[in-house]
Short mmCIF file of C-alpha atoms in Angstrom, two decimals:
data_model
loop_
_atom_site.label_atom_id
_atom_site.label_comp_id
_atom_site.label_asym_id
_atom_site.label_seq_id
_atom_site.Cartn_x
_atom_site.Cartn_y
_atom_site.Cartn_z
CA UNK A 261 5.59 -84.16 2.14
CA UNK A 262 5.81 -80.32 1.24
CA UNK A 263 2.76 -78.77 0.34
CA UNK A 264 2.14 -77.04 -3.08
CA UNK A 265 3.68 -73.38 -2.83
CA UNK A 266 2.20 -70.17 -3.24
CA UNK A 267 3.35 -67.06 -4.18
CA UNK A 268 2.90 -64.05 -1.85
CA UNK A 269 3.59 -60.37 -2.66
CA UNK A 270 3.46 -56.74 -0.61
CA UNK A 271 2.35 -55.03 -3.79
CA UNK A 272 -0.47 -53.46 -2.89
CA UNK A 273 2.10 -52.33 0.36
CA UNK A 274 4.37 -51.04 -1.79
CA UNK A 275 1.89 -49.57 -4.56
CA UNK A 276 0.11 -47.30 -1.75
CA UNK A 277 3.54 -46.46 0.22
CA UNK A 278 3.53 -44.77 -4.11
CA UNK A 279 0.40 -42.96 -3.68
CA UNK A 280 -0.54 -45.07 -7.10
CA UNK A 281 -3.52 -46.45 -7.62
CA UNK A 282 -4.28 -49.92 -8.88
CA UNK A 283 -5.20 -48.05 -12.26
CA UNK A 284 -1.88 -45.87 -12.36
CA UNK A 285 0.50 -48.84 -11.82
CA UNK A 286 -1.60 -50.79 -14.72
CA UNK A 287 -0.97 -47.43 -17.04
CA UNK A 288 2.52 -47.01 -15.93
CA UNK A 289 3.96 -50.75 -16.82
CA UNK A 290 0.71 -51.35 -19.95
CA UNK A 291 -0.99 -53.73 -18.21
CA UNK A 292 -5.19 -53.88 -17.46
CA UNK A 293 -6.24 -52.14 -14.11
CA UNK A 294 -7.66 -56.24 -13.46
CA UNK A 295 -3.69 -57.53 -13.82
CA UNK A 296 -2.79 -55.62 -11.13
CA UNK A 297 -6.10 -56.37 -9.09
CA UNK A 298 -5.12 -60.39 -9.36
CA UNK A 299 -1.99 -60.48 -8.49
CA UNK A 300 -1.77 -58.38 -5.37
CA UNK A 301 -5.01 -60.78 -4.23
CA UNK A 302 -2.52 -63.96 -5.34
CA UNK A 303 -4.96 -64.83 -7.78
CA UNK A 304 -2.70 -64.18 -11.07
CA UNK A 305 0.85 -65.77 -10.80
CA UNK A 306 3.03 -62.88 -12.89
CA UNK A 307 5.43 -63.48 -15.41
CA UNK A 308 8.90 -63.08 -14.81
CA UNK A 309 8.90 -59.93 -17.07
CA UNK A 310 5.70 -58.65 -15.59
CA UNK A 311 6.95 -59.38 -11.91
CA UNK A 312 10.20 -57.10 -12.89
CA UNK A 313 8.14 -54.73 -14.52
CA UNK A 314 6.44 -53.80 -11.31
CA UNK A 315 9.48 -54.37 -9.23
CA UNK A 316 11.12 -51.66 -11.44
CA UNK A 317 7.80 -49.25 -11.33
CA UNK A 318 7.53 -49.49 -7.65
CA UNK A 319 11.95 -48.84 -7.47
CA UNK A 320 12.27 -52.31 -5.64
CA UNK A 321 13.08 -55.87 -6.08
CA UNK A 322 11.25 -58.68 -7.49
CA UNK A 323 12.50 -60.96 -4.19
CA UNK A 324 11.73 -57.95 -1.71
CA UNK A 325 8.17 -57.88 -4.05
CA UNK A 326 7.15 -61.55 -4.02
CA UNK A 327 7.67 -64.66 -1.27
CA UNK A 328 6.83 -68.06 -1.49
CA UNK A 329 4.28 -69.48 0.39
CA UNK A 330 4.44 -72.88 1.57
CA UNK A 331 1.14 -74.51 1.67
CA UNK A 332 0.35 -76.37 5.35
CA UNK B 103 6.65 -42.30 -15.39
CA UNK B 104 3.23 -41.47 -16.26
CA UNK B 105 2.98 -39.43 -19.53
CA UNK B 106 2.48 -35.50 -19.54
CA UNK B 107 -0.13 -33.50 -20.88
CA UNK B 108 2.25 -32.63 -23.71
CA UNK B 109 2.63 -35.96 -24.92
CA UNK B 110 -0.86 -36.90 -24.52
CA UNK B 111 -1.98 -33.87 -26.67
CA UNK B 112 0.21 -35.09 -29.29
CA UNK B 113 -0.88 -38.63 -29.43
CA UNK B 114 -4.82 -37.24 -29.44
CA UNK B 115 -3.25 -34.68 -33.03
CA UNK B 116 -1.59 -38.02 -34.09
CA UNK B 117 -4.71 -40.09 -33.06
CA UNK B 118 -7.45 -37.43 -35.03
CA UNK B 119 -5.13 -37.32 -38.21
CA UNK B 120 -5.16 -41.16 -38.47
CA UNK B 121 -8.61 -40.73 -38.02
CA UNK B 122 -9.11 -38.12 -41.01
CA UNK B 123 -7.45 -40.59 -43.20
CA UNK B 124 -9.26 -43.45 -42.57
CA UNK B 125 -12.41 -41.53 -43.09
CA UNK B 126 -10.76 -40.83 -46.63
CA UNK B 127 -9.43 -44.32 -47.38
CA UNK B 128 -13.22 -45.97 -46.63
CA UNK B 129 -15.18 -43.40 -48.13
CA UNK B 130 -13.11 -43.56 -51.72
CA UNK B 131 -12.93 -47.53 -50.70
CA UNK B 132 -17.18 -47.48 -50.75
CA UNK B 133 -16.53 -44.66 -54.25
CA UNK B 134 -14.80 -47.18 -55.88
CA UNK B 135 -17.06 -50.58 -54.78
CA UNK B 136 -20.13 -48.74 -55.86
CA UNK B 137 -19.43 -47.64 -59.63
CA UNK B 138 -17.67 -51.43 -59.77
CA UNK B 139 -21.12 -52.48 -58.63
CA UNK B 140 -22.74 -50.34 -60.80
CA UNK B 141 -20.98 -51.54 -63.97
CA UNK B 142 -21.89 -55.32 -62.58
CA UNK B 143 -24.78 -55.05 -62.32
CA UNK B 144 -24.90 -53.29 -65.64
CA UNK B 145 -23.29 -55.78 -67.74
CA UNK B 146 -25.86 -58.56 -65.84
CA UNK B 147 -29.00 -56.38 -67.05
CA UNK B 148 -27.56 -56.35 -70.64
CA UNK B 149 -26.15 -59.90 -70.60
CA UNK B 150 -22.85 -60.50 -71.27
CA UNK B 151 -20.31 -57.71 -72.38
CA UNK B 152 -18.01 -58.42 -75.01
CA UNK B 153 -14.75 -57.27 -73.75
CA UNK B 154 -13.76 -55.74 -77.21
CA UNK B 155 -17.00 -53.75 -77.49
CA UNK B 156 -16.06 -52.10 -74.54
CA UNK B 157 -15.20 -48.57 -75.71
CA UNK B 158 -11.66 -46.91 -74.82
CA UNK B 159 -12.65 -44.15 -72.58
CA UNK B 160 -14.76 -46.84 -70.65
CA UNK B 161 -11.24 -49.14 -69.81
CA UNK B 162 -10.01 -45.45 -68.79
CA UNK B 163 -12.40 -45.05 -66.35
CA UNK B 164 -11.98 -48.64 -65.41
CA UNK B 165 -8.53 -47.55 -64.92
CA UNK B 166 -8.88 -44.46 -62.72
CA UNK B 167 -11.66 -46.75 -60.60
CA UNK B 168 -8.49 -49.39 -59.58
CA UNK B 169 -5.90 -46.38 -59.01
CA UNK B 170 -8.66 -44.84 -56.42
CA UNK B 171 -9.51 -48.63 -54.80
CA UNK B 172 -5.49 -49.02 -55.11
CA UNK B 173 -4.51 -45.45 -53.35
CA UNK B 174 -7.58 -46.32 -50.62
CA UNK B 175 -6.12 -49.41 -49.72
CA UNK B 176 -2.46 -47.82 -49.21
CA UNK B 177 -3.87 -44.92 -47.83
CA UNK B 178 -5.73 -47.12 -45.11
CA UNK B 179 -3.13 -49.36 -44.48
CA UNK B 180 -0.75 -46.53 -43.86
CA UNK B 181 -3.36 -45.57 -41.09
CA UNK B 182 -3.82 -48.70 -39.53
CA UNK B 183 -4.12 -48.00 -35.55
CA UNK B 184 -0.30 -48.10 -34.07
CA UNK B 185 1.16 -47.62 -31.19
CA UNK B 186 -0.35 -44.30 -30.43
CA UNK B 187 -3.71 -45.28 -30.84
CA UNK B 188 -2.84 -47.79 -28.06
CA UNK B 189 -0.78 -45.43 -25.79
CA UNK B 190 -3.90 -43.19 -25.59
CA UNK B 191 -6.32 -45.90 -25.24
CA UNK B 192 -4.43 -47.51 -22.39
CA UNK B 193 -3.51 -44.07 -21.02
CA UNK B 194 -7.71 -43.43 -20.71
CA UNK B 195 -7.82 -46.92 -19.08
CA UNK B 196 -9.94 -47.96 -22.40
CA UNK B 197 -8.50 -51.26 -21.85
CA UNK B 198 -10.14 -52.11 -19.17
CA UNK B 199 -13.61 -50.56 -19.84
CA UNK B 200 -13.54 -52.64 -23.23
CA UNK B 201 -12.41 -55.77 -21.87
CA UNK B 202 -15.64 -55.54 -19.92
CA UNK B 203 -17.24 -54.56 -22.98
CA UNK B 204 -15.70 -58.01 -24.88
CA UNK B 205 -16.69 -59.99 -21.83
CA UNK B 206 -20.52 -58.95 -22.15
CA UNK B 207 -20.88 -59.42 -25.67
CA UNK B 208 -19.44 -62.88 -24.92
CA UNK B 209 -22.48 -63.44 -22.62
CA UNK B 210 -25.07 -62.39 -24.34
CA UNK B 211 -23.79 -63.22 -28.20
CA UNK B 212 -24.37 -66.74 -27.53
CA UNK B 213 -27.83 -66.25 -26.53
CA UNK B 214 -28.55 -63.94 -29.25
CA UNK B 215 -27.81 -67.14 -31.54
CA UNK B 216 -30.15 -69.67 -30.20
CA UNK B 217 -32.40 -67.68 -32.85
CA UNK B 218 -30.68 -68.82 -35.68
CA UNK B 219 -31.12 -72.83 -34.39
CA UNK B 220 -35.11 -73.00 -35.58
CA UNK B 221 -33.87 -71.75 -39.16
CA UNK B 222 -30.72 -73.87 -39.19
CA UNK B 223 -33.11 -77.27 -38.15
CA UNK B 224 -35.60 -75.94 -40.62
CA UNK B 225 -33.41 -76.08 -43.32
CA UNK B 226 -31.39 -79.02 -42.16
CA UNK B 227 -34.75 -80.76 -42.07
CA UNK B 228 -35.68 -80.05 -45.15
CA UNK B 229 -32.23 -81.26 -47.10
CA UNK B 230 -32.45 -84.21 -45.13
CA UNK B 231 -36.17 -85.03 -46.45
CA UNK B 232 -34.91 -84.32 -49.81
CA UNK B 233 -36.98 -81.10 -50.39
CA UNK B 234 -33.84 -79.31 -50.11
CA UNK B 235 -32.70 -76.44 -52.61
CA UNK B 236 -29.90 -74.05 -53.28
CA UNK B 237 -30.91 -71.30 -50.88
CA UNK B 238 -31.54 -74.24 -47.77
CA UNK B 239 -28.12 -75.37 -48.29
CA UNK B 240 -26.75 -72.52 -48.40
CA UNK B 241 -28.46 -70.81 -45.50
CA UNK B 242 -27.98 -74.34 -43.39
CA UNK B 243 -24.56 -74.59 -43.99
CA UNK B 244 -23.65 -70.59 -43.39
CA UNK B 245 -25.59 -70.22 -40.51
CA UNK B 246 -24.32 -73.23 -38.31
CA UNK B 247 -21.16 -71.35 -39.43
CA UNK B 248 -21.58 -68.14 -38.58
CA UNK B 249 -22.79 -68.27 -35.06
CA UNK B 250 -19.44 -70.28 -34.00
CA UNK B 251 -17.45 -68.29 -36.18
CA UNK B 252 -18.56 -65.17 -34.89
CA UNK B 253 -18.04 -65.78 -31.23
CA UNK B 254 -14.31 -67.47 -32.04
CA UNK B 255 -13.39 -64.34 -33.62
CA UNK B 256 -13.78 -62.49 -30.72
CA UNK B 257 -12.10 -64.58 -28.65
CA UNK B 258 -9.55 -65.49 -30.95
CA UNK B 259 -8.97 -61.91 -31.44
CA UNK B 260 -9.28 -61.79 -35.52
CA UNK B 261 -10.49 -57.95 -35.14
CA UNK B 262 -6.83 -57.12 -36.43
CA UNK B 263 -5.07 -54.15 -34.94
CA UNK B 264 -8.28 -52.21 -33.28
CA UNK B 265 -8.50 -54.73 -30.64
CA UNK B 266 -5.00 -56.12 -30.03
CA UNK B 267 -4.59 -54.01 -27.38
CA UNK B 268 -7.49 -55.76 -25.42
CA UNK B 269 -5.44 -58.83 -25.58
CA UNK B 270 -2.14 -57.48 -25.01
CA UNK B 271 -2.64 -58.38 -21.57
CA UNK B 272 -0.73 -61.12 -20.00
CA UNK B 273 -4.01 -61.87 -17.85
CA UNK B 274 -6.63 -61.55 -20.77
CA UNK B 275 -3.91 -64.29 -22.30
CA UNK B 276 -4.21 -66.29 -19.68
CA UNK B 277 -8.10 -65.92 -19.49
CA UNK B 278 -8.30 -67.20 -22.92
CA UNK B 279 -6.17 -69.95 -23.05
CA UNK B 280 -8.36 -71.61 -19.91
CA UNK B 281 -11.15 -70.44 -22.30
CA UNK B 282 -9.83 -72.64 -25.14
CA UNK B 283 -8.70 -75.20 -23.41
CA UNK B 284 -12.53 -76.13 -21.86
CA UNK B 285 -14.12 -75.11 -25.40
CA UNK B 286 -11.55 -78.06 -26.59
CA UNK B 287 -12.61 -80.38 -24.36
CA UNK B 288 -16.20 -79.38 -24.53
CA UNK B 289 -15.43 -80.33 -28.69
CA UNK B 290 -13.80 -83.85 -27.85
CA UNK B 291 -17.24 -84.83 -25.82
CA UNK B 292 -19.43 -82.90 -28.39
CA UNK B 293 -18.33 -85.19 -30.93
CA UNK B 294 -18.29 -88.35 -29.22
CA UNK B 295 -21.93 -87.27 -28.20
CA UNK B 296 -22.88 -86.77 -31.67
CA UNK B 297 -21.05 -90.02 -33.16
CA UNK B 298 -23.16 -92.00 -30.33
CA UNK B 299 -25.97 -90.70 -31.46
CA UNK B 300 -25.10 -91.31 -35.04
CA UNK B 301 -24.89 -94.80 -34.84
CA UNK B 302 -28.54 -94.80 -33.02
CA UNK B 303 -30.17 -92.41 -35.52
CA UNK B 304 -28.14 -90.92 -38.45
CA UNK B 305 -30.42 -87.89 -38.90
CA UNK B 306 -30.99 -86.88 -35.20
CA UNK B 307 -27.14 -86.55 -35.64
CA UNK B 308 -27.12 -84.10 -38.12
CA UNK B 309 -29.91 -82.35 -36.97
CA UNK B 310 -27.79 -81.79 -33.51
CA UNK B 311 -24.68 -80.81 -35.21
CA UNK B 312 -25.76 -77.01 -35.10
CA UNK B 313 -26.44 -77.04 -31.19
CA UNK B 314 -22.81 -78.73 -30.57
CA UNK B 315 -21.15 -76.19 -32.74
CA UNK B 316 -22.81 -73.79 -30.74
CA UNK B 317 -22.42 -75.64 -27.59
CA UNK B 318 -18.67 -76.01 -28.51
CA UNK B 319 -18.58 -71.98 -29.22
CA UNK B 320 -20.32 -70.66 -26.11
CA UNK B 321 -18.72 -72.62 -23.70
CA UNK B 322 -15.61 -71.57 -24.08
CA UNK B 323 -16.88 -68.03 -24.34
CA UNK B 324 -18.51 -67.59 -21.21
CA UNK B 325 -15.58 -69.44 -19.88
CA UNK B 326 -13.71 -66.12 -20.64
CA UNK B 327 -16.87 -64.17 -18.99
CA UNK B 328 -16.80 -65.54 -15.90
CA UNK B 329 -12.94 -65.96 -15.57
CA UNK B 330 -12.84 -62.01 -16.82
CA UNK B 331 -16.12 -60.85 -14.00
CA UNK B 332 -14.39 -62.98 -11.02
CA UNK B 333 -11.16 -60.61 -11.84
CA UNK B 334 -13.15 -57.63 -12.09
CA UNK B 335 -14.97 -58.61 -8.85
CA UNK B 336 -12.05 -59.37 -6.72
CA UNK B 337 -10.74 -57.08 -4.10
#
């Protein structure tokens, strides 16, 4: 039986590779500095239109973003 | 992407003129209440006023008092905060330093009403022995009111344009639906509680009404406190 998936990102990967803090990607897209804190720890599932929104501010892809994580 | 200094001192010009007009709009709002009041409290010192006795110039003043409240309102509506009140504010990161803000006073707010229980069972008490008057009703009935009302506002967001920007947050969304879910929940047992104990004792029922409403307020709020520190705390 598959286990419940997860949903992985390299955000904070991507966000540094930048030079952006979490507080400048939450100004650039008009989200809160703790948005951006949750979801790069997996703790906030995005939205689809928040998940392209930072896709778009970090000039990458919302599949090259976020991965699934299968639970063991 | 991130906004120049150009455009940032033109929202602050933008942000300072709105400012200068509330100022206006309030203080010829507060003009106009107090010679309204005035005349109120006029015509109750006299007793009634005749409305025909009521000389011409007088209905002119009337007159000019409702243009002023009329333009004040306008004038403050056209000033409402808009979007570059919020562009500023989230370009300062005021966002996040008043979410923590909103999650504090949802900590401490429901503490700060436990004082109003003692005067709500006071005059609960009293009603229910049948010394009750006006002023216990009244101050029974508003009080177990206020002190859920108060704390749902917040977290319902009923502040109206000033603090819509603290909830335009798909996170702070999520935050308080969890919130609201658990203060439903909390409601469902809170009443079954006090219908249990309503069929034991009718009174003690009543008299516990106030600490479920307030039960039913806080838990949702520090709900929202904890789920909003644990975000803030995280990595």
């Amino acid at each position: 039986m598959k286990g419940e998936r997860q949903l992985g990102n390299h955000l904070r990967a991507f966000r540094t590779a930048k030079g952006l803090t979490q507080a400048d990607l939450a100004q650039v897209i008009g989200v809160s500095r703790k948005t951006i804190n949750t979801v790069e720890n997996s703790v906030f599932v995005p939205s689809t239109t928040l998940a392209l929104a930072l896709a778009s501010a970090l000039e990458t892809t919302v599949e090259t973003l976020f991965f699934l994580v299968e639970a063991p | 992407m991130v906004p120049d200094s150009l455009e940032a001192d033109k929202i602050i010009r933008s942000e300072r003129r709105r400012e200068r007009h509330i100022r206006t709009a309030l203080l010829l709002f507060a003009l106009g209440a107090g010679v309204v009041g005035f005349l109120a409290a006029l015509s109750f010192a006299r007793g009634s006023i005749q409305l025909s006795a009521i000389p011409r110039n007088f209905w002119a003043v009337g007159a000019a008092v409702m243009f002023v409240w009329v333009g004040a309102g306008v004038l403050g509506w056209r000033s409402r905060p808009g979007e570059d009140r919020k562009r500023l504010l989230l370009r300062t990161g005021q966002r996040d330093k008043d979410q923590r803000k909103l999650g504090r006073a949802l900590v401490f707010m429901p503490i700060a009403a436990l004082g109003a229980l003692p005067g709500i069972f006071h005059f609960s008490a009293a009603i229910l022995a049948g010394h009750g008057d006006s002023p216990s009703w009244i101050f029974a009935i508003s009080l177990a009111a206020a002190v859920p009302a108060s704390l749902l506002s917040i977290l319902l967001n009923t502040g109206g344009a000033k603090h819509d920007y603290v909830f335009d947050d798909e996170l702070i969304r999520s935050f308080r639906a969890k919130a609201l879910e658990t203060g439903y929940l909390t409601a469902m047992a809170s009443l079954v509680a006090l219908f249990s104990l309503g069929l034991y004792h009718a009174t003690w029922a009543v008299l516990a009404a106030p600490g479920a409403l307030l039960l039913c307020a806080t838990v949702p709020a520090w709900t929202f406190a904890w789920l909003n520190w644990r975000a803030e705390r995280e990595g």
